[in-house]
Short mmCIF file of C-alpha atoms and ligand atoms in Angstrom, two decimals:
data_model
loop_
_atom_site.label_atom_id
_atom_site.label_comp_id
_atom_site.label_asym_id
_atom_site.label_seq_id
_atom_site.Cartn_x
_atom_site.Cartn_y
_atom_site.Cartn_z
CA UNK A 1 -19.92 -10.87 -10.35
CA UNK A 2 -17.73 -7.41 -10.21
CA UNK A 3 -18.99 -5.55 -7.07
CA UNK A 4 -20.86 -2.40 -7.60
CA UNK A 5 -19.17 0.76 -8.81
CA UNK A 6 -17.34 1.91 -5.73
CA UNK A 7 -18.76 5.30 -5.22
CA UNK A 8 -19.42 7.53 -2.53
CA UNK A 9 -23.70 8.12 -2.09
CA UNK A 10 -25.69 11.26 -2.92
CA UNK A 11 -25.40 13.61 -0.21
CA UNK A 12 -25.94 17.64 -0.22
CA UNK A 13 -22.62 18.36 -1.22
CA UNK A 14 -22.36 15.63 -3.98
CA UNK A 15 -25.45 16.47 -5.45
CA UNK A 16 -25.55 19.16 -7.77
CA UNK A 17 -27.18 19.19 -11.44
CA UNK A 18 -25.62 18.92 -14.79
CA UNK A 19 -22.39 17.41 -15.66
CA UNK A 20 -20.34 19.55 -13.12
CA UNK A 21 -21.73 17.50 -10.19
CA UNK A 22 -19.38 15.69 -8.17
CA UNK A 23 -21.58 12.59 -8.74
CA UNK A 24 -21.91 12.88 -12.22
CA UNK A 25 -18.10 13.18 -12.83
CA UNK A 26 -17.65 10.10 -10.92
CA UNK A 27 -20.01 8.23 -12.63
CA UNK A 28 -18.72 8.58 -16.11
CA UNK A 29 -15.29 8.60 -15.09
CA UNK A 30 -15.82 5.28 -12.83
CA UNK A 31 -16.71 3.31 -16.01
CA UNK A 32 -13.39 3.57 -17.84
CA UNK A 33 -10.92 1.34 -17.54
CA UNK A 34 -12.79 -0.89 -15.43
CA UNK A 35 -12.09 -4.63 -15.35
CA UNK A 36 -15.67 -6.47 -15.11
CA UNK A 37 -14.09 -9.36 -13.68
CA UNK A 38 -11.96 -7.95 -10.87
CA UNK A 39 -13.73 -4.70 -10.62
CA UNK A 40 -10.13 -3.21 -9.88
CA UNK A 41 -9.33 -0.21 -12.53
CA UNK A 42 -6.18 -0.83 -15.15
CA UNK A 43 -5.59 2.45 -16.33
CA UNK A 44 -2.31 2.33 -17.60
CA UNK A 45 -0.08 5.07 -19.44
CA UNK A 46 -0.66 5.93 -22.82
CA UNK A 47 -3.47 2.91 -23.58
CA UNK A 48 -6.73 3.19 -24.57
CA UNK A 49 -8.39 3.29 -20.82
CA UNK A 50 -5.58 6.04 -20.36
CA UNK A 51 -6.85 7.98 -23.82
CA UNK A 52 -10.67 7.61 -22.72
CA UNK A 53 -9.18 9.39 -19.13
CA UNK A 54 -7.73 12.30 -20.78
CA UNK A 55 -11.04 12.89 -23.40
CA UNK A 56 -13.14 13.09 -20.26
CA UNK A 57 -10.29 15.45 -18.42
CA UNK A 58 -10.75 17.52 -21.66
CA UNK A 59 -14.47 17.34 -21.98
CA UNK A 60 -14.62 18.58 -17.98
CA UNK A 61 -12.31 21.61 -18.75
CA UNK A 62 -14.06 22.35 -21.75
CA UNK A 63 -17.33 22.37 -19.46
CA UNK A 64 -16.12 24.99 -17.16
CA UNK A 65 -14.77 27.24 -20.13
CA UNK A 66 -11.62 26.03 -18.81
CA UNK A 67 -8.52 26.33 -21.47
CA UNK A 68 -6.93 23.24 -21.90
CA UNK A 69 -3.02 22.92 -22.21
CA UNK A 70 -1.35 19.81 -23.19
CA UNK A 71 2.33 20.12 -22.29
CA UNK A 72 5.39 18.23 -23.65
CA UNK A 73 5.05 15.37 -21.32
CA UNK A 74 1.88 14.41 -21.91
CA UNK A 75 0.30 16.27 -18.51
CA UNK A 76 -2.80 17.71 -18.74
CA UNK A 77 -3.88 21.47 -17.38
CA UNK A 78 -6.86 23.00 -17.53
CA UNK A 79 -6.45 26.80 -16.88
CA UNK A 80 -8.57 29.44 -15.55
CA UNK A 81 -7.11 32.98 -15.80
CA UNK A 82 -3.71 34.02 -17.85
CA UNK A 83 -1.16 30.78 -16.92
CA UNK A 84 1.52 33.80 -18.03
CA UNK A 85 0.73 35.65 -15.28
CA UNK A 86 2.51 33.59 -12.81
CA UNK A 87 2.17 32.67 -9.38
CA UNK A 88 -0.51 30.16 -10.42
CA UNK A 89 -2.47 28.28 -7.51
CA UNK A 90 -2.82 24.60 -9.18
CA UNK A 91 -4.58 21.96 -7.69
CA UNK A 92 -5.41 18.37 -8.84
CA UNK A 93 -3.79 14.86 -9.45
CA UNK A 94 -3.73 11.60 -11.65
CA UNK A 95 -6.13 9.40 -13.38
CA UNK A 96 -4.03 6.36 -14.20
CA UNK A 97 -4.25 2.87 -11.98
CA UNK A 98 -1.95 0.28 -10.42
CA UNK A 99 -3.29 -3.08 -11.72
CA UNK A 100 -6.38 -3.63 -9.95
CA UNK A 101 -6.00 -0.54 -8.37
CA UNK A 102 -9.31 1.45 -6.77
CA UNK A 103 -11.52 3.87 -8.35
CA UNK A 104 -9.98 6.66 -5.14
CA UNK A 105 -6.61 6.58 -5.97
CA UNK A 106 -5.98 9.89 -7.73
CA UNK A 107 -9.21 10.52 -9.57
CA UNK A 108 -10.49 11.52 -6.02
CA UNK A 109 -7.79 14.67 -6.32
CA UNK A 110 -8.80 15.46 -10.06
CA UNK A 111 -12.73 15.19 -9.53
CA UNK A 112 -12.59 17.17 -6.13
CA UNK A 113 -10.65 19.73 -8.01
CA UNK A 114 -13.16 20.13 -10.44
CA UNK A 115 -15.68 19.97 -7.83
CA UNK A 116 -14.24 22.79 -5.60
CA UNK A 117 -13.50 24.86 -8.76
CA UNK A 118 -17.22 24.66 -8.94
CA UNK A 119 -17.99 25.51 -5.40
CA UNK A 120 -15.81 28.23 -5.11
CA UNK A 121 -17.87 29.98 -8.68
CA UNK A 122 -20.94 28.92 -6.36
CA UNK A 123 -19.52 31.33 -3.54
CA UNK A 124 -18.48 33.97 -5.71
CA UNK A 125 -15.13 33.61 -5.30
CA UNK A 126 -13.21 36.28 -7.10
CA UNK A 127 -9.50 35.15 -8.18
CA UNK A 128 -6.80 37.40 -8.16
CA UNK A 129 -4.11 34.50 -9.63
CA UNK A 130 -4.92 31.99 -12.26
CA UNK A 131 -6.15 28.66 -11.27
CA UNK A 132 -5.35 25.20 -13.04
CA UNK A 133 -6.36 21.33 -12.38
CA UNK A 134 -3.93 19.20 -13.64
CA UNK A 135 -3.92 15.60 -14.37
CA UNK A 136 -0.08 14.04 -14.14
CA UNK A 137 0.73 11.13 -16.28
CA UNK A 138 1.59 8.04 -15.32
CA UNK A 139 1.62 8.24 -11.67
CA UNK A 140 1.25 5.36 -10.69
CA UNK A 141 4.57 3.78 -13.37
CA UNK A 142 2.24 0.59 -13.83
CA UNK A 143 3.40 -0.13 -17.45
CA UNK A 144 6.65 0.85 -17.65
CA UNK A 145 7.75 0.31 -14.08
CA UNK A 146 9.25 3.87 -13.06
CA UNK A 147 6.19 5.75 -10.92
CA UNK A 148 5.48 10.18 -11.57
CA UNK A 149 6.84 9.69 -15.35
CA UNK A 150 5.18 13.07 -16.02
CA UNK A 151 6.02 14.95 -12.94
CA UNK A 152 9.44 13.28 -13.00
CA UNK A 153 10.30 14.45 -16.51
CA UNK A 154 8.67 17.86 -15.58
CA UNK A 155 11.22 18.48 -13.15
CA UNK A 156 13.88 17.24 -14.42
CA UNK A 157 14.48 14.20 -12.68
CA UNK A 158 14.20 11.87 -14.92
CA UNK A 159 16.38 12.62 -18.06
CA UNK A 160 15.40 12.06 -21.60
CA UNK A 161 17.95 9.12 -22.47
CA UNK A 162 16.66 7.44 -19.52
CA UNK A 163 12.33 7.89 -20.24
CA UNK A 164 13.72 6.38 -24.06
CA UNK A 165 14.89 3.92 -22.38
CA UNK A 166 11.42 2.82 -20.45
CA UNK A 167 10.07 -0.61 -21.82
CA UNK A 168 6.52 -2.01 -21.21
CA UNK A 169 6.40 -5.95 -20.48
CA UNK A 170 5.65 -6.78 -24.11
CA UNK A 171 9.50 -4.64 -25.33
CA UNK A 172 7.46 -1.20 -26.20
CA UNK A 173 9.24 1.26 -25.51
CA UNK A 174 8.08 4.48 -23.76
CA UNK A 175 8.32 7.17 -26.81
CA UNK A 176 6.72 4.24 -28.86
CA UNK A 177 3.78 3.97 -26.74
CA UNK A 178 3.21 7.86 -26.94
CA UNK A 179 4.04 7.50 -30.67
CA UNK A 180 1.11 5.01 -30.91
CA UNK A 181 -1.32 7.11 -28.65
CA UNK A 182 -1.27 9.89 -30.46
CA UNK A 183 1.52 12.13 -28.65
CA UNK A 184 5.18 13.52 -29.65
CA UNK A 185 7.66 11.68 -27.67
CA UNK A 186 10.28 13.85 -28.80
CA UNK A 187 9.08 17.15 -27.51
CA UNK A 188 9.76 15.42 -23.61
CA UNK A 189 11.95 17.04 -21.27
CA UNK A 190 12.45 19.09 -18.43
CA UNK A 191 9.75 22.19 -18.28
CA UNK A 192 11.17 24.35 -16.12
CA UNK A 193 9.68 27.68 -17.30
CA UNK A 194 5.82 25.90 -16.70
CA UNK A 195 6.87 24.83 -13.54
CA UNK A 196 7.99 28.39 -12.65
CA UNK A 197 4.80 30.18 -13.32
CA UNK A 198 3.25 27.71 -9.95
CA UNK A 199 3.18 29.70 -6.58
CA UNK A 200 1.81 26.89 -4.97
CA UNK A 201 0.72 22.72 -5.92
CA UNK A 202 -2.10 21.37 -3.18
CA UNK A 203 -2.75 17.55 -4.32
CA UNK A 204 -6.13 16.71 -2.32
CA UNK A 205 -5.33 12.62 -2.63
CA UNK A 206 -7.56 9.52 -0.77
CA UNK A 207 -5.32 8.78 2.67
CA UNK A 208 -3.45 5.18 1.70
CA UNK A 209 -3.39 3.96 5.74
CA UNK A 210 -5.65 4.48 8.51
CA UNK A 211 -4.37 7.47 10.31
CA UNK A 212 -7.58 9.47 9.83
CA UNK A 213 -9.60 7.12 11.05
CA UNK A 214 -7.69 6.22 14.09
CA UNK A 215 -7.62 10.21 15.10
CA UNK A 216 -11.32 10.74 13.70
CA UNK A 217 -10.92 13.77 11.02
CA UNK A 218 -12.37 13.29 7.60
CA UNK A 219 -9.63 15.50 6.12
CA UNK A 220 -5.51 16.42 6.95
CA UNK A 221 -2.51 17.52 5.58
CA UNK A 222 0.49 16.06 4.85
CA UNK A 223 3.98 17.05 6.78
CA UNK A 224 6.27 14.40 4.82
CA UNK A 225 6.52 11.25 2.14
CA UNK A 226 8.84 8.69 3.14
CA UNK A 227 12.16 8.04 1.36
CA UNK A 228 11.06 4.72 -1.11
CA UNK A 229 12.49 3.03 -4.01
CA UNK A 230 11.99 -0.01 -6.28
CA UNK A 231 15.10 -2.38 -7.00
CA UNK A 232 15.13 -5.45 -9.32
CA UNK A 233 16.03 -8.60 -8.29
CA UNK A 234 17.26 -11.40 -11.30
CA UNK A 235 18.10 -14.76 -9.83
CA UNK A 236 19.68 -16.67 -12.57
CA UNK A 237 20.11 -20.28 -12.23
CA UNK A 238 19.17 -23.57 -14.65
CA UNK A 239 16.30 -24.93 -16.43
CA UNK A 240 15.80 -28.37 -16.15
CA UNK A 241 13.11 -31.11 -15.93
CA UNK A 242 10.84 -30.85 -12.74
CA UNK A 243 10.19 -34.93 -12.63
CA UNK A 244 13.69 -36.20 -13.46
CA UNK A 245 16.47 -33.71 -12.05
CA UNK A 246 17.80 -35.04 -8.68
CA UNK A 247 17.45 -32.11 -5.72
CA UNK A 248 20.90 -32.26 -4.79
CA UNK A 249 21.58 -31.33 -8.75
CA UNK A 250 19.23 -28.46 -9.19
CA UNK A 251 19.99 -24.52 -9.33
CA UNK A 252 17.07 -23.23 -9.01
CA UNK A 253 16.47 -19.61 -8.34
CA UNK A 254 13.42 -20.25 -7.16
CA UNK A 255 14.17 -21.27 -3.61
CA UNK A 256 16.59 -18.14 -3.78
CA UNK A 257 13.95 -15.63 -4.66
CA UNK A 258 11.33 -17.11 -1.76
CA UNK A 259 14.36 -17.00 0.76
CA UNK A 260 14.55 -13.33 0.09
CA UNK A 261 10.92 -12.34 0.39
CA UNK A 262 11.44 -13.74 3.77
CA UNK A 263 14.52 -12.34 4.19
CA UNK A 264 12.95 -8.94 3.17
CA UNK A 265 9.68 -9.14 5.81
CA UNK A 266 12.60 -9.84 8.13
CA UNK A 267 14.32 -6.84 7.54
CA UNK A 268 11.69 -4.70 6.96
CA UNK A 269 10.15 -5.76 10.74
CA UNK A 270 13.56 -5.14 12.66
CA UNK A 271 14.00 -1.68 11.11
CA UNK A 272 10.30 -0.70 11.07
CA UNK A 273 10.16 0.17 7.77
CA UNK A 274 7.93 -1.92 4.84
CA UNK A 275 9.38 -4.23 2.13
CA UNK A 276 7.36 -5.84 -0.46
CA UNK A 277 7.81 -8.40 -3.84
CA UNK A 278 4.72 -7.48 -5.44
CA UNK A 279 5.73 -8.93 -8.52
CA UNK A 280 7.69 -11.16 -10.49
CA UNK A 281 8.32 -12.84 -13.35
CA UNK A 282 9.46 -16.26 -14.31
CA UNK A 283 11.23 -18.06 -17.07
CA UNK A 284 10.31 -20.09 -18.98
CA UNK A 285 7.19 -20.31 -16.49
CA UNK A 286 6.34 -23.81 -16.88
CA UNK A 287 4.84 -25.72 -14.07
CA UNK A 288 7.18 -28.52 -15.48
CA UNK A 289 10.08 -27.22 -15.79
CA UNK A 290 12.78 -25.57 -12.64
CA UNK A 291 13.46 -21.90 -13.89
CA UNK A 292 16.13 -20.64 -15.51
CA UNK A 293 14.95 -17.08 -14.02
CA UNK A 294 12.70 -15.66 -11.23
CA UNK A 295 12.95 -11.80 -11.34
CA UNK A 296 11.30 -10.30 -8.56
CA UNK A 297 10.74 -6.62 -8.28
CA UNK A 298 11.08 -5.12 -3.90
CA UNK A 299 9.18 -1.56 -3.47
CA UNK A 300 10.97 -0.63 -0.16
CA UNK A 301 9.61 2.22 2.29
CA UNK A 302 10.87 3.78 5.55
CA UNK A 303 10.54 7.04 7.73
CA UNK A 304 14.25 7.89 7.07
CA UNK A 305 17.36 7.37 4.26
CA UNK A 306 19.37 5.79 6.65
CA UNK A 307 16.60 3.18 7.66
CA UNK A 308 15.55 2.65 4.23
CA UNK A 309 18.80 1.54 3.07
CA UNK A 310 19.33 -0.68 6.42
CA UNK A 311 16.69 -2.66 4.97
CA UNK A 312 17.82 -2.97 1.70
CA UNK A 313 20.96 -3.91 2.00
CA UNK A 314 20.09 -6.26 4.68
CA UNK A 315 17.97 -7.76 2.16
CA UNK A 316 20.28 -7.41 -0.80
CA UNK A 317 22.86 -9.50 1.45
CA UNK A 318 20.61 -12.34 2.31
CA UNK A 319 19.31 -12.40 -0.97
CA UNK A 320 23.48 -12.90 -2.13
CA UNK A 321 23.90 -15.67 0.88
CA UNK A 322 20.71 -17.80 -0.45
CA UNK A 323 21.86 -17.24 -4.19
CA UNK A 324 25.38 -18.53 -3.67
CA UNK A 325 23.93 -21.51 -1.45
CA UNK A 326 21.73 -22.49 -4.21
CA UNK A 327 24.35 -22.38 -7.22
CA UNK A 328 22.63 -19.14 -8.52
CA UNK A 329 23.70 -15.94 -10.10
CA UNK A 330 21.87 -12.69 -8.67
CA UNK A 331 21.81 -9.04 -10.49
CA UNK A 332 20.42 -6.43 -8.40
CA UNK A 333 19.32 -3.13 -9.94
CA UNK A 334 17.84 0.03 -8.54
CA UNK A 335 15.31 1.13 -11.30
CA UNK A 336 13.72 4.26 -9.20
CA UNK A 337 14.21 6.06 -6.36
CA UNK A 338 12.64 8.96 -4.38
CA UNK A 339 14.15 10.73 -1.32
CA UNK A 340 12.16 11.96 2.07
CA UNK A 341 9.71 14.22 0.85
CA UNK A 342 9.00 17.15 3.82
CA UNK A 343 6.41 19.42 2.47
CA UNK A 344 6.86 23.42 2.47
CA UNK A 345 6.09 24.48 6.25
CA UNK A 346 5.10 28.18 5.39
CA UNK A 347 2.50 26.41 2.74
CA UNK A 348 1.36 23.78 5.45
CA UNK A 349 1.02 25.79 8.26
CA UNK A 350 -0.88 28.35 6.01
CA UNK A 351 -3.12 25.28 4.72
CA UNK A 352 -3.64 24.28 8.27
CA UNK A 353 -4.88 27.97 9.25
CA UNK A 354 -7.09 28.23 6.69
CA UNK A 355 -8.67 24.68 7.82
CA UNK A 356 -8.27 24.89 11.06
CA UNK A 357 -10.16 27.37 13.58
CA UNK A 358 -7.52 27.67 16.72
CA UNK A 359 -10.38 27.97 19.06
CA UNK A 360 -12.18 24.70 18.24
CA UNK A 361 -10.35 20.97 18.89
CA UNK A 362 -13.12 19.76 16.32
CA UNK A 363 -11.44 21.12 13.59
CA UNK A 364 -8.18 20.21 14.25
CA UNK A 365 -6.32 19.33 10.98
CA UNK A 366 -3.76 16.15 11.63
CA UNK A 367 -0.60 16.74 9.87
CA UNK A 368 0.56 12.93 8.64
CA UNK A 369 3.41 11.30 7.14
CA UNK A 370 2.71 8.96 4.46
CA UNK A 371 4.40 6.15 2.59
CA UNK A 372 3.11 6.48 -0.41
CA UNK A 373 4.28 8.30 -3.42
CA UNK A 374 2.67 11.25 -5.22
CA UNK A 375 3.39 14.08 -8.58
CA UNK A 376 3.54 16.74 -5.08
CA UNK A 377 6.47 15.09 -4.05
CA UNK A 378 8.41 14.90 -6.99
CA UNK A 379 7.31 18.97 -7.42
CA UNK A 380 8.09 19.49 -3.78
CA UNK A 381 11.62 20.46 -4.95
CA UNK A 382 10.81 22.79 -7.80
CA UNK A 383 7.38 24.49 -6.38
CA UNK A 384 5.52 25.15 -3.03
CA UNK A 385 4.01 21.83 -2.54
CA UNK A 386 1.10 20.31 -0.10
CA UNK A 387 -1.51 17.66 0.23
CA UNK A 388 -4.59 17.29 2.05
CA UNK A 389 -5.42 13.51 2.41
CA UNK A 390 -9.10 12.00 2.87
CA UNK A 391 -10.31 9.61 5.54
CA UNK A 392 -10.16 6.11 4.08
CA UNK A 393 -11.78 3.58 6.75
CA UNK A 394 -10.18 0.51 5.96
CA UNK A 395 -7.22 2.11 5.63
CA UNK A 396 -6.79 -0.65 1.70
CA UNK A 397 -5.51 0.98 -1.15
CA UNK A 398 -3.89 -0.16 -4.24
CA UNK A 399 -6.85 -2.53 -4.55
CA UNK A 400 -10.47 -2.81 -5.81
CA UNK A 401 -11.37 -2.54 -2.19
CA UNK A 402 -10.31 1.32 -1.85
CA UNK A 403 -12.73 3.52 -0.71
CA UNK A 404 -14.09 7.08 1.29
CA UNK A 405 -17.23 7.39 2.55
CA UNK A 406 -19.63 10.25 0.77
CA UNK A 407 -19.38 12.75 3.48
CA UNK A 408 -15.41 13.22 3.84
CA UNK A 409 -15.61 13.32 -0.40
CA UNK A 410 -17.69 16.25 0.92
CA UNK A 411 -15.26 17.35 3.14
CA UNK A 412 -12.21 16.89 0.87
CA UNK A 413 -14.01 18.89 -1.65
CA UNK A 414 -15.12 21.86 0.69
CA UNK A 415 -11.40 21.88 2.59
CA UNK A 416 -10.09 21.97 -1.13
CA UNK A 417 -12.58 25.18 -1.88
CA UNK A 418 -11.81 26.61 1.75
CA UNK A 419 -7.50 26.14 0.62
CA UNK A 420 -7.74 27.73 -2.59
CA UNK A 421 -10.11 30.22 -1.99
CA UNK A 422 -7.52 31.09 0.71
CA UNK A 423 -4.63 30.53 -2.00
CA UNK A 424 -5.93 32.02 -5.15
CA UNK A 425 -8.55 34.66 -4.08
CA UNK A 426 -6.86 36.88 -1.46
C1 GLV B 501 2.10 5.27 -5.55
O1 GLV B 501 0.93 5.17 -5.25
C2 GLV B 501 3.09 4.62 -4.74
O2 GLV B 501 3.31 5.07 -3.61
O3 GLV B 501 3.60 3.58 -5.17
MN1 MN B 502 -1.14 4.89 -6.04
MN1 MN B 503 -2.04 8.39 -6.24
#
């Protein structure tokens, strides 16, 4: 049995009536893509979990008289006020999954977007710059391995030759997969003129570690995104049969590859950074046979470049020493990389003043650091950036398991309103 829907409870602020309420929203968007066994979400790019995401991103902008803007990477934008205008205030985040990933993960930034849009027409508000929510695609780079596809291309850091070039586990390719979905792959590209008409990006995302809830705030902000990367790891050695090859006659990358992911916790520990093999394949994959390949993919994480690559290399050079000791060949490849993210200080500090009340410790904002990837980073460089994070308890992420409690959804939702009321209405 799948556990229960992971939602937050009713409380004042979720409640609300008609489709605009926080609950609602989460309701029909917590159905889709949801595995029944694992009751993790797999919301990958350009599938049909992904499609039934962006109808019910349309259907919410369409409820809010919202104009709706598809642009040539697939993200979606749902504008209030003249995007022409410039000097847009644009808040929101993504709606695709990591396998098994939780229900927080990036819907929490759409819905609460949504949500404070609504709260701030329940104040009053009056906005003097136009206002969009936008849903990124592909965040999370589940299907075709490379994470912010959509923000990426946006900017201009990932080229066109190299998105055609982005190939799913069963050989489809990335323009094919748009192809099949519905969407032009060869309008993609850089967009720097829609980029340019943003004054500021504020991504309200669930907090991925357990900062909040070691200092006690339901809500803060985020000063910086460490420096991370993925690299690919192909240990070639020899197929053979499991019962009859001698041990002194086998190459088998095997014993390579689980020498490394030692290798790499080793690494990762002396230089205080994180290091992590979340997933590999093998050839020909029988339990009979010794492999011909093991290719194991290392997401790699530290506070600073030159710690980051400390522990790669360190690992990269093990990884070499156990491949030549075992008769086996060993390709390493970086497929992605992202360098330290700090966020805008003029944007942060003005985030933090209009959260904050200097007279009162109680509402203190914490200003954290965060290993974990986001669209704001990748914008960071073309567009005022910022993030307010939400209180997780456990601290899990990337898993079923994910969660915030109902009254910091509250609070996300509220600092959100509080931000770009501050942002968009002065
Ligand atoms: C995205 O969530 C990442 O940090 O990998
Ligand atoms: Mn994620
Ligand atoms: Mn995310």
């Amino acid at each position: 049995m799948p556990a229960a829907q992971p939602r937050p409870q009713a409380s004042d602020g979720l409640k609300g009536t008609g489709p605009s309420s926080f609950l609602e929203m989460w309701r029909q968007l917590g159905s889709i893509g949801r595995h029944p066994g694992s009751g993790g979400y797999r919301r990958f790019a350009w599938t049909g979990a992904d499609a039934d995401c962006r109808d019910w991103f349309r259907e919410q902008a369409e409820a809010r008289g919202l104009v709706l803007e598809l642009d040539r990477n697939g993200n979606q934008w749902a504008w209030l006020g003249d995007p022409s205008a410039g000097d847009a205030v644009v808040t929101g985040s993504h709606l695709d999954s990591v396998p098994d990933g939780g229900a927080f993960d990036g819907p929490l930034g759409v819905v609460s977007s949504f949500a404070a849009l609504d709260e701030l027409r329940g104040r009053g508000a009056r906005f003097t710059k136009p206002l969009a929510v936008v849903n990124f695609g592909d965040e999370e780079g589940a299907r075709f391995g490379l994470a912010c596809v959509g923000s990426r291309l946006a900017a201009g850091h990932l080229t066109v030759e190299q998105a055609h070039r982005l190939t799913d586990a069963g050989g489809i390719t990335l323009p094919q997969a748009m192809e099949a979905a519905g969407y032009d792959p060869d309008t993609i590209g850089p967009d720097p003129e829609r980029l340019a008409r943003i004054g500021a990006f504020v991504e309200l995302h669930v907090e991925q570690g357990r900062a909040l809830d070691l200092t006690g705030d339901p809500v803060g902000v985020a000063g910086a995104i460490w420096p991370h990367g993925r690299w690919r790891f192909d240990f070639r050695g020899e197929a053979n049969h499991a019962g009859t090859t001698r041990l002194a006659d086998r190459r088998d990358p095997m014993l390579s590859y689980a020498e490394t992911v030692l290798a790499a916790r080793r690494e990762a520990q002396l230089a205080g950074a994180v290091a992590t093999f979340g997933k590999i394949s093998v050839e020909p994959n029988g339990v009979n046979a010794i492999p011909s390949l093991v290719r194991g993919w290392l997401d790699s994480r530290a506070a600073d470049q030159a710690a980051l690559d400390t522990v790669v290399h360190g690992i990269e050079k093990a990884a070499r020493e156990y491949a030549d000791a075992h008769g086996v060949h060993l390709d390493v490849v970086r497929e992605s990389f992202t360098p330290v993210v700090e966020f805008e200080h003029a944007l942060r500090d003005e985030i933090v003043r209009l959260l904050g009340k200097e007279d009162s410790a109680d509402l203190r904002v914490p200003v954290l650091g965060t290993g974990a990837g986001h669209d704001a980073g990748i914008l960071s460089a073309s567009v005022p950036t910022a993030m307010l994070f939400v209180r997780n308890p456990t601290g899990v992420s990337h898993s079923p398991a994910e969660h915030a409690a109902e009254d910091d959804c509250v609070a996300g939702v509220t600092a959100l309103a509080d931000v770009l009321e501050g942002l968009a209405c002065k």
